[in-house]
mmCIF file of C-alpha atoms in Angstrom:
data_model
loop_
_atom_site.group_PDB
_atom_site.id
_atom_site.type_symbol
_atom_site.label_atom_id
_atom_site.label_comp_id
_atom_site.label_asym_id
_atom_site.label_seq_id
_atom_site.Cartn_x
_atom_site.Cartn_y
_atom_site.Cartn_z
ATOM 1 C CA MET A 1 -0.156 0.188 0.260
ATOM 2 C CA ASN A 2 1.573 2.661 -0.883
ATOM 3 C CA LYS A 3 1.230 6.768 0.922
ATOM 4 C CA SER A 4 -1.459 8.152 -0.806
ATOM 5 C CA ALA A 5 -3.871 5.213 -0.539
ATOM 6 C CA LEU A 6 -2.905 4.852 3.351
ATOM 7 C CA GLY A 7 -3.524 8.208 4.324
ATOM 8 C CA PHE A 8 -7.142 8.640 2.373
ATOM 9 C CA LEU A 9 -7.423 5.215 4.435
ATOM 10 C CA PHE A 10 -6.780 6.755 7.926
ATOM 11 C CA SER A 11 -8.631 10.017 7.258
ATOM 12 C CA LYS A 12 -12.243 7.823 5.538
ATOM 13 C CA TYR A 13 -12.025 5.542 8.736
ATOM 14 C CA LEU A 14 -10.731 8.171 11.556
ATOM 15 C CA TRP A 15 -13.490 10.296 11.173
ATOM 16 C CA GLY A 16 -16.431 7.660 10.454
ATOM 17 C CA GLY A 17 -15.425 6.044 13.475
ATOM 18 C CA MET A 18 -15.358 10.197 15.160
ATOM 19 C CA LEU A 19 -18.852 10.867 13.456
ATOM 20 C CA LEU A 20 -20.362 7.795 14.892
ATOM 21 C CA LEU A 21 -19.092 8.487 18.163
ATOM 22 C CA THR A 22 -20.967 11.993 18.256
ATOM 23 C CA ILE A 23 -23.596 10.947 16.721
ATOM 24 C CA SER A 24 -24.021 7.859 19.648
ATOM 25 C CA LEU A 25 -23.200 11.193 22.619
ATOM 26 C CA LEU A 26 -25.850 13.205 21.356
ATOM 27 C CA ILE A 27 -28.960 10.231 20.971
ATOM 28 C CA GLN A 28 -27.678 8.914 24.757
ATOM 29 C CA GLU A 29 -27.805 12.474 25.705
ATOM 30 C CA ASN A 30 -31.509 13.200 24.440
ATOM 31 C CA ILE A 31 -33.152 9.581 25.193
ATOM 32 C CA ASP A 32 -34.714 8.014 28.376
ATOM 33 C CA GLU A 33 -32.039 5.890 30.518
ATOM 34 C CA SER A 34 -35.232 3.684 31.027
ATOM 35 C CA ARG A 35 -35.484 2.379 27.943
ATOM 36 C CA PHE A 36 -33.110 0.141 27.598
ATOM 37 C CA VAL A 37 -33.032 -1.082 24.140
ATOM 38 C CA TRP A 38 -32.040 2.202 22.787
ATOM 39 C CA THR A 39 -29.227 2.529 25.679
ATOM 40 C CA THR A 40 -27.675 -0.945 24.599
ATOM 41 C CA ILE A 41 -27.388 0.245 20.977
ATOM 42 C CA VAL A 42 -26.030 3.377 21.517
ATOM 43 C CA GLU A 43 -23.403 1.886 23.662
ATOM 44 C CA LEU A 44 -23.075 -0.580 21.122
ATOM 45 C CA VAL A 45 -22.311 2.125 18.730
ATOM 46 C CA LYS A 46 -19.773 3.652 20.788
ATOM 47 C CA THR A 47 -17.949 0.658 21.305
ATOM 48 C CA VAL A 48 -18.070 0.036 18.095
ATOM 49 C CA SER A 49 -16.547 3.311 16.577
ATOM 50 C CA ILE A 50 -14.131 3.633 19.163
ATOM 51 C CA SER A 51 -12.446 0.297 18.124
ATOM 52 C CA ILE A 52 -12.688 2.369 14.407
ATOM 53 C CA ILE A 53 -10.540 5.333 15.591
ATOM 54 C CA VAL A 54 -8.225 3.036 16.784
ATOM 55 C CA ALA A 55 -7.880 0.592 14.311
ATOM 56 C CA SER A 56 -7.249 3.706 12.091
ATOM 57 C CA ILE A 57 -4.377 4.288 13.886
ATOM 58 C CA PHE A 58 -2.571 1.821 14.361
ATOM 59 C CA THR A 59 -3.051 0.927 11.031
ATOM 60 C CA TYR A 60 -1.625 4.217 9.644
ATOM 61 C CA THR A 61 1.430 4.004 12.296
ATOM 62 C CA LEU A 62 2.175 0.542 11.279
ATOM 63 C CA GLY A 63 3.422 1.921 7.483
ATOM 64 C CA THR A 64 4.928 4.564 8.917
ATOM 65 C CA VAL A 65 8.834 4.143 8.181
ATOM 66 C CA GLU A 66 9.963 5.466 11.738
ATOM 67 C CA PHE A 67 7.649 2.435 13.011
ATOM 68 C CA LEU A 68 8.675 -0.245 10.818
ATOM 69 C CA ASP A 69 12.323 1.128 11.638
ATOM 70 C CA ASN A 70 11.873 0.886 15.858
ATOM 71 C CA ILE A 71 10.377 -2.708 15.030
ATOM 72 C CA THR A 72 13.673 -3.687 13.637
ATOM 73 C CA LYS A 73 15.782 -2.246 15.720
ATOM 74 C CA LEU A 74 13.684 -3.797 18.846
ATOM 75 C CA LEU A 75 13.611 -7.249 16.480
ATOM 76 C CA GLU A 76 18.230 -7.305 16.881
ATOM 77 C CA ASN A 77 18.400 -6.383 20.102
ATOM 78 C CA VAL A 78 16.392 -9.052 20.967
ATOM 79 C CA VAL A 79 17.323 -12.043 18.728
ATOM 80 C CA VAL A 80 21.099 -10.539 17.649
ATOM 81 C CA SER A 81 22.134 -8.259 20.378
ATOM 82 C CA ARG A 82 24.036 -9.864 23.595
ATOM 83 C CA LYS A 83 21.482 -9.021 25.842
ATOM 84 C CA PHE A 84 20.169 -11.938 24.195
ATOM 85 C CA LEU A 85 22.873 -14.227 23.201
ATOM 86 C CA GLY A 86 23.774 -13.779 26.868
ATOM 87 C CA ASN A 87 21.291 -15.779 28.122
ATOM 88 C CA LEU A 88 21.050 -18.733 25.988
ATOM 89 C CA SER A 89 22.832 -22.126 27.002
ATOM 90 C CA GLY A 90 26.152 -23.832 25.645
ATOM 91 C CA ASP A 91 23.754 -25.995 23.446
ATOM 92 C CA SER A 92 21.384 -23.056 22.331
ATOM 93 C CA LYS A 93 24.543 -20.794 21.862
ATOM 94 C CA LYS A 94 26.589 -23.730 19.264
ATOM 95 C CA GLN A 95 22.526 -24.180 18.062
ATOM 96 C CA ALA A 96 22.118 -20.817 16.670
ATOM 97 C CA LEU A 97 25.857 -20.227 15.349
ATOM 98 C CA LYS A 98 25.180 -23.428 13.573
ATOM 99 C CA SER A 99 22.467 -21.670 12.006
ATOM 100 C CA LEU A 100 24.471 -18.493 11.152
ATOM 101 C CA LEU A 101 27.212 -20.775 9.774
ATOM 102 C CA GLU A 102 25.579 -23.988 8.301
ATOM 103 C CA SER A 103 27.437 -25.023 4.978
ATOM 104 C CA PRO A 104 25.305 -24.373 1.985
ATOM 105 C CA ASP A 105 23.017 -27.428 0.134
ATOM 106 C CA ARG A 106 25.213 -26.870 -2.306
ATOM 107 C CA ASP A 107 28.343 -27.465 0.121
ATOM 108 C CA LYS A 108 26.781 -30.308 0.947
ATOM 109 C CA ASP A 109 26.024 -32.179 -1.933
ATOM 110 C CA ILE A 110 29.478 -32.308 -2.762
ATOM 111 C CA TYR A 111 31.324 -33.449 0.908
ATOM 112 C CA GLN A 112 28.009 -34.418 3.233
ATOM 113 C CA HIS A 113 30.475 -34.629 5.769
ATOM 114 C CA ILE A 114 31.673 -30.854 5.645
ATOM 115 C CA GLU A 115 29.269 -30.031 8.471
ATOM 116 C CA LYS A 116 31.501 -31.732 11.078
ATOM 117 C CA TYR A 117 33.931 -28.929 10.477
ATOM 118 C CA TYR A 118 31.920 -26.620 11.127
ATOM 119 C CA GLU A 119 30.987 -28.473 14.427
ATOM 120 C CA ASP A 120 34.680 -28.403 15.148
ATOM 121 C CA TYR A 121 34.870 -24.628 14.008
ATOM 122 C CA ILE A 122 31.631 -23.902 16.548
ATOM 123 C CA ARG A 123 33.167 -25.647 19.691
ATOM 124 C CA ASP A 124 36.573 -24.010 19.292
ATOM 125 C CA THR A 125 35.198 -20.498 19.093
ATOM 126 C CA LEU A 126 33.125 -21.158 21.561
ATOM 127 C CA ASN A 127 35.819 -22.777 24.453
ATOM 128 C CA ILE A 128 37.821 -19.556 23.972
ATOM 129 C CA ALA A 129 36.017 -18.249 26.742
ATOM 130 C CA ASN A 130 37.423 -21.477 29.015
ATOM 131 C CA LYS A 131 40.917 -20.126 27.271
ATOM 132 C CA ASN A 132 43.733 -18.283 28.854
ATOM 133 C CA VAL A 133 44.913 -15.686 26.269
ATOM 134 C CA ARG A 134 48.754 -13.858 25.806
ATOM 135 C CA SER A 135 49.315 -10.369 24.285
ATOM 136 C CA ASN A 136 53.037 -9.468 23.265
ATOM 137 C CA TYR A 137 54.802 -12.396 23.273
ATOM 138 C CA SER A 138 58.562 -12.151 22.754
ATOM 139 C CA ILE A 139 61.378 -14.112 22.609
ATOM 140 C CA ALA A 140 65.113 -13.016 22.490
ATOM 141 C CA ALA A 141 67.661 -16.000 22.011
ATOM 142 C CA GLN A 142 71.038 -16.443 22.065
ATOM 143 C CA ALA A 143 72.733 -18.857 20.492
ATOM 144 C CA PHE A 144 76.057 -20.374 22.108
ATOM 145 C CA PHE A 145 78.269 -23.567 22.154
ATOM 146 C CA ASP A 146 78.658 -24.820 25.322
ATOM 147 C CA ASP A 147 82.985 -25.552 25.605
ATOM 148 C CA GLU A 148 81.402 -28.101 28.832
ATOM 149 C CA LEU A 149 78.824 -30.249 27.873
ATOM 150 C CA GLY A 150 80.199 -30.004 23.842
ATOM 151 C CA ARG A 151 76.714 -29.128 22.424
ATOM 152 C CA VAL A 152 75.030 -26.056 21.093
ATOM 153 C CA GLY A 153 72.567 -24.423 23.299
ATOM 154 C CA VAL A 154 70.499 -21.447 23.435
ATOM 155 C CA LYS A 155 69.700 -19.083 26.146
ATOM 156 C CA ALA A 156 66.264 -17.318 25.491
ATOM 157 C CA LEU A 157 63.803 -14.820 27.509
ATOM 158 C CA TYR A 158 59.926 -15.384 26.718
ATOM 159 C CA SER A 159 57.884 -12.829 27.963
ATOM 160 C CA TYR A 160 54.422 -12.201 27.524
ATOM 161 C CA ARG A 161 50.961 -10.508 29.349
ATOM 162 C CA LEU A 162 48.473 -13.429 30.229
ATOM 163 C CA TYR A 163 44.849 -13.041 30.745
ATOM 164 C CA PRO A 164 42.381 -15.288 33.008
ATOM 165 C CA SER A 165 39.926 -16.974 31.747
ATOM 166 C CA VAL A 166 36.372 -17.261 33.179
ATOM 167 C CA SER A 167 37.403 -19.930 35.818
ATOM 168 C CA GLY A 168 40.859 -18.208 36.632
ATOM 169 C CA TYR A 169 44.485 -19.045 35.286
ATOM 170 C CA ARG A 170 45.734 -22.099 33.513
ATOM 171 C CA GLU A 171 49.241 -23.356 35.431
ATOM 172 C CA LEU A 172 52.505 -22.813 34.106
ATOM 173 C CA LYS A 173 54.039 -25.512 32.444
ATOM 174 C CA ILE A 174 57.782 -25.800 31.028
ATOM 175 C CA GLY A 175 58.963 -28.776 30.049
ATOM 176 C CA PHE A 176 61.612 -31.128 27.858
ATOM 177 C CA ASP A 177 61.544 -34.325 25.708
ATOM 178 C CA GLU A 178 62.192 -37.276 26.565
ATOM 179 C CA GLY A 179 66.820 -37.644 26.535
ATOM 180 C CA ASP A 180 67.206 -34.255 27.026
ATOM 181 C CA ASP A 181 68.550 -34.094 29.866
ATOM 182 C CA PHE A 182 70.782 -30.876 29.774
ATOM 183 C CA SER A 183 68.183 -27.885 29.193
ATOM 184 C CA LYS A 184 66.970 -25.931 31.844
ATOM 185 C CA VAL A 185 64.674 -23.571 33.526
ATOM 186 C CA ASP A 186 66.870 -20.858 34.974
ATOM 187 C CA LYS A 187 64.363 -18.832 36.590
ATOM 188 C CA VAL A 188 60.465 -17.737 36.234
ATOM 189 C CA VAL A 189 59.261 -14.501 37.148
ATOM 190 C CA ILE A 190 55.194 -13.085 37.504
ATOM 191 C CA ASN A 191 55.028 -9.271 37.258
ATOM 192 C CA LYS A 192 51.745 -8.052 38.886
ATOM 193 C CA PRO A 193 49.829 -5.206 38.163
ATOM 194 C CA ASP A 194 50.714 -3.825 41.161
ATOM 195 C CA GLY A 195 54.309 -3.357 40.200
ATOM 196 C CA THR A 196 55.039 -5.895 42.967
ATOM 197 C CA ARG A 197 56.558 -9.563 41.517
ATOM 198 C CA GLN A 198 57.168 -13.373 42.387
ATOM 199 C CA VAL A 199 60.860 -15.134 41.264
ATOM 200 C CA ILE A 200 60.628 -18.545 41.681
ATOM 201 C CA ASP A 201 63.660 -19.740 40.883
ATOM 202 C CA ASP A 202 63.890 -23.267 42.727
ATOM 203 C CA ILE A 203 62.605 -24.897 39.678
ATOM 204 C CA VAL A 204 61.742 -28.750 40.297
ATOM 205 C CA PHE A 205 60.644 -30.802 37.643
ATOM 206 C CA LYS A 206 58.109 -34.039 37.464
ATOM 207 C CA GLU A 207 58.136 -36.753 35.391
ATOM 208 C CA GLU A 208 55.222 -36.443 33.176
ATOM 209 C CA THR A 209 53.667 -39.107 30.503
ATOM 210 C CA LYS A 210 52.904 -38.235 27.547
ATOM 211 C CA ALA A 211 52.022 -40.018 23.938
ATOM 212 C CA GLY A 212 54.733 -42.861 25.369
ATOM 213 C CA SER A 213 56.841 -40.681 26.156
ATOM 214 C CA LYS A 214 58.409 -39.595 29.525
ATOM 215 C CA ASP A 215 58.808 -35.769 29.601
ATOM 216 C CA ARG A 216 60.624 -33.668 32.458
ATOM 217 C CA VAL A 217 57.767 -30.624 33.200
ATOM 218 C CA MET A 218 57.838 -28.048 35.584
ATOM 219 C CA VAL A 219 54.359 -26.517 37.143
ATOM 220 C CA ILE A 220 52.934 -22.943 38.230
ATOM 221 C CA ASP A 221 49.770 -22.027 39.632
ATOM 222 C CA LEU A 222 49.556 -18.764 38.683
ATOM 223 C CA ASN A 223 46.301 -18.662 40.423
ATOM 224 C CA LYS A 224 48.523 -18.737 44.198
ATOM 225 C CA TYR A 225 49.681 -15.786 42.368
ATOM 226 C CA GLY A 226 47.493 -13.485 40.571
ATOM 227 C CA ASP A 227 44.080 -15.201 41.085
ATOM 228 C CA LYS A 228 42.698 -11.054 41.741
ATOM 229 C CA TYR A 229 44.447 -9.362 38.895
ATOM 230 C CA ASP A 230 43.027 -8.668 35.825
ATOM 231 C CA HIS A 231 46.736 -9.656 34.142
ATOM 232 C CA LEU A 232 49.869 -11.263 35.016
ATOM 233 C CA ASP A 233 53.225 -10.165 33.062
ATOM 234 C CA ILE A 234 55.600 -13.216 32.914
ATOM 235 C CA GLU A 235 59.283 -14.182 31.802
ATOM 236 C CA ALA A 236 60.642 -17.382 31.424
ATOM 237 C CA TYR A 237 64.329 -17.708 31.079
ATOM 238 C CA VAL A 238 65.307 -20.711 29.454
ATOM 239 C CA THR A 239 68.004 -22.761 28.234
ATOM 240 C CA GLU A 240 67.891 -25.288 25.764
ATOM 241 C CA PHE A 241 70.860 -28.152 24.310
ATOM 242 C CA GLY A 242 70.869 -29.628 21.037
ATOM 243 C CA ALA A 243 73.968 -31.883 19.859
ATOM 244 C CA ASP A 244 77.562 -30.902 19.138
ATOM 245 C CA HIS A 245 77.188 -28.975 16.365
ATOM 246 C CA TRP A 246 73.010 -28.091 15.348
ATOM 247 C CA PHE A 247 70.351 -27.229 17.290
ATOM 248 C CA MET A 248 66.823 -27.337 16.231
ATOM 249 C CA PHE A 249 65.322 -23.638 18.050
ATOM 250 C CA THR A 250 61.373 -24.711 17.721
ATOM 251 C CA PHE A 251 58.629 -22.102 18.959
ATOM 252 C CA LYS A 252 54.655 -23.498 19.069
ATOM 253 C CA ALA A 253 51.986 -21.783 20.697
ATOM 254 C CA LEU A 254 49.957 -23.379 23.353
ATOM 255 C CA GLN A 255 47.553 -20.567 23.950
ATOM 256 C CA PRO A 256 45.466 -17.480 21.645
ATOM 257 C CA THR A 257 48.686 -15.100 21.144
ATOM 258 C CA ASP A 258 47.713 -11.374 20.194
ATOM 259 C CA GLY A 259 50.750 -10.223 18.173
ATOM 260 C CA PHE A 260 54.400 -12.205 18.654
ATOM 261 C CA ARG A 261 58.404 -11.609 18.217
ATOM 262 C CA PHE A 262 60.807 -13.641 17.813
ATOM 263 C CA HIS A 263 64.757 -12.754 17.581
ATOM 264 C CA LEU A 264 67.702 -15.116 17.426
ATOM 265 C CA LYS A 265 70.803 -13.825 17.778
ATOM 266 C CA CYS A 266 74.502 -16.661 17.227
ATOM 267 C CA GLY A 267 76.824 -16.323 18.513
ATOM 268 C CA ASP A 268 80.349 -18.575 18.306
ATOM 269 C CA ASN A 269 80.523 -18.466 14.551
ATOM 270 C CA LEU A 270 77.439 -20.186 15.001
ATOM 271 C CA GLU A 271 74.610 -19.684 12.303
ATOM 272 C CA VAL A 272 71.102 -19.562 11.016
ATOM 273 C CA ARG A 273 71.353 -22.638 8.169
ATOM 274 C CA THR A 274 67.626 -22.729 7.842
ATOM 275 C CA TYR A 275 64.247 -21.552 9.106
ATOM 276 C CA SER A 276 60.542 -22.094 8.969
ATOM 277 C CA VAL A 277 56.879 -20.745 10.277
ATOM 278 C CA PHE A 278 53.539 -23.116 10.217
ATOM 279 C CA ASP A 279 51.288 -20.744 10.538
ATOM 280 C CA THR A 280 47.614 -20.122 9.462
ATOM 281 C CA GLY A 281 47.654 -17.365 6.513
ATOM 282 C CA LYS A 282 48.805 -15.086 8.882
ATOM 283 C CA ALA A 283 50.953 -11.982 8.042
ATOM 284 C CA TYR A 284 54.745 -12.367 9.545
ATOM 285 C CA HIS A 285 57.556 -10.223 8.501
ATOM 286 C CA VAL A 286 61.372 -11.688 8.348
ATOM 287 C CA ASP A 287 64.178 -9.703 8.917
ATOM 288 C CA LYS A 288 67.759 -11.387 9.119
ATOM 289 C CA ILE A 289 70.871 -9.872 8.897
ATOM 290 C CA GLY A 290 73.650 -12.444 7.342
ATOM 291 C CA ASN A 291 73.081 -15.633 8.659
ATOM 292 C CA GLN A 292 73.513 -14.179 12.234
ATOM 293 C CA GLU A 293 70.851 -12.652 13.361
ATOM 294 C CA LEU A 294 66.815 -13.380 12.788
ATOM 295 C CA GLY A 295 63.782 -11.733 13.483
ATOM 296 C CA ILE A 296 60.240 -12.735 12.567
ATOM 297 C CA ASN A 297 57.285 -10.710 14.225
ATOM 298 C CA CYS A 298 53.568 -11.104 13.398
ATOM 299 C CA PHE A 299 50.795 -8.580 14.792
ATOM 300 C CA GLN A 300 47.843 -10.103 14.497
ATOM 301 C CA TRP A 301 46.406 -13.074 16.548
ATOM 302 C CA ILE A 302 47.504 -16.437 16.225
ATOM 303 C CA LYS A 303 46.034 -19.515 17.317
ATOM 304 C CA GLU A 304 47.197 -22.999 18.879
ATOM 305 C CA GLY A 305 49.490 -25.244 16.926
ATOM 306 C CA VAL A 306 51.248 -21.665 15.026
ATOM 307 C CA GLY A 307 54.825 -21.514 15.830
ATOM 308 C CA LEU A 308 58.179 -21.160 13.937
ATOM 309 C CA SER A 309 61.291 -23.322 14.086
ATOM 310 C CA ALA A 310 65.178 -22.057 13.435
ATOM 311 C CA LEU A 311 68.173 -24.636 12.554
ATOM 312 C CA ILE A 312 71.253 -23.263 13.850
ATOM 313 C CA SER A 313 75.225 -24.926 13.230
ATOM 314 C CA TYR A 314 78.221 -24.350 12.406
ATOM 315 C CA PRO A 315 78.524 -23.286 8.418
ATOM 316 C CA HIS A 316 79.642 -26.772 6.456
ATOM 317 C CA THR A 317 83.144 -25.546 6.213
ATOM 318 C CA LEU A 318 84.316 -25.764 9.958
ATOM 319 C CA ASP A 319 83.501 -28.227 12.582
ATOM 320 C CA VAL A 320 83.358 -28.499 16.456
ATOM 321 C CA GLU A 321 87.356 -28.795 16.540
ATOM 322 C CA SER A 322 88.349 -25.928 14.192
ATOM 323 C CA VAL A 323 85.652 -24.128 15.851
ATOM 324 C CA LEU A 324 87.248 -24.605 19.163
ATOM 325 C CA ALA A 325 90.949 -23.788 18.053
ATOM 326 C CA ALA A 326 90.287 -20.722 16.776
ATOM 327 C CA ARG A 327 88.415 -19.710 19.825
ATOM 328 C CA ALA A 328 91.587 -20.671 21.621
ATOM 329 C CA ASP A 329 93.845 -18.925 19.276
ATOM 330 C CA ALA A 330 91.353 -15.729 19.846
ATOM 331 C CA GLU A 331 91.591 -15.648 23.846
ATOM 332 C CA ALA A 332 95.247 -16.219 23.675
ATOM 333 C CA GLU A 333 95.524 -12.933 21.503
ATOM 334 C CA ASP A 334 93.105 -11.465 23.957
ATOM 335 C CA ASN A 335 95.746 -12.505 26.831
ATOM 336 C CA VAL A 336 98.910 -10.972 24.999
ATOM 337 C CA VAL A 337 97.140 -7.653 24.189
ATOM 338 C CA THR A 338 95.986 -7.832 27.832
ATOM 339 C CA THR A 339 99.039 -8.237 29.574
ATOM 340 C CA ASN A 340 101.014 -5.530 27.351
ATOM 341 C CA THR A 341 98.359 -3.069 27.791
ATOM 342 C CA HIS A 342 98.812 -3.788 31.261
ATOM 343 C CA VAL A 343 102.780 -3.173 31.391
ATOM 344 C CA THR A 344 102.129 -0.234 29.631
#
């Protein structure tokens, strides 16, 4: 119905109802109340006329753009907004998301089991509230050769800001694979928003069996230190060791992380031989200075499973014995220079 026709309808029925109401009131004033039949007819006409007036007003109002916009906004607030969805149970939320994200019938015809992928995606999305998330994750690493152990090592500082889930903080776990007897956690520092911190350097490892492997794992109950804080800044000082001439440094995110920085610097003639970033389509930037320094940065959200690896070793033209001999010669030269300087 167009605007002109709606206006005509509104005008016609409104004035007709008002006319009937006026006539009924005039008749009511001029008849005797004892005349029951006429009184009943007048009351009926009054009721009908009032109904016509109210109906004509509502008919006009329902057709206006402003009214339709208000109803649309009201429905959006009820159905789509957090006010409505926030009160749904977990299963109801899954059904609502499934209705929004459900694959088209064409995709179902191509591959019948694609709905399972959507279900897994919805489950992982809804479980985010039960996970701790991190921001500003940074790894500052220094590769070196340990003379006493005869192994390539990496000393790294892992730092990030940690936010609790709806159930608080998860346990902080740092571990090493079975057979890795030399790697260690030097200390863990828990920085609190009030400026205080907790330094944990008496690290105790326990054995944990995972996929048939008996790993060494240290566990810290973060709720013990930060249950009343909305975030904690974590620092973990870790030293890892590889083989006699190479080490594969690997990092994999185990929690949702907002932003990631990695910087590796090699000493003792070590080099970054190759590296790899396993991601999920996120944009990352690689800065490489020769073969001694490597930087990998990502300024987007990354989820569990995203990470990187870097192979650190001596150049193929060198072996461990020649490197140690070169280091000994360099130290001898430094001693001579120092002695001469002292005599002078």
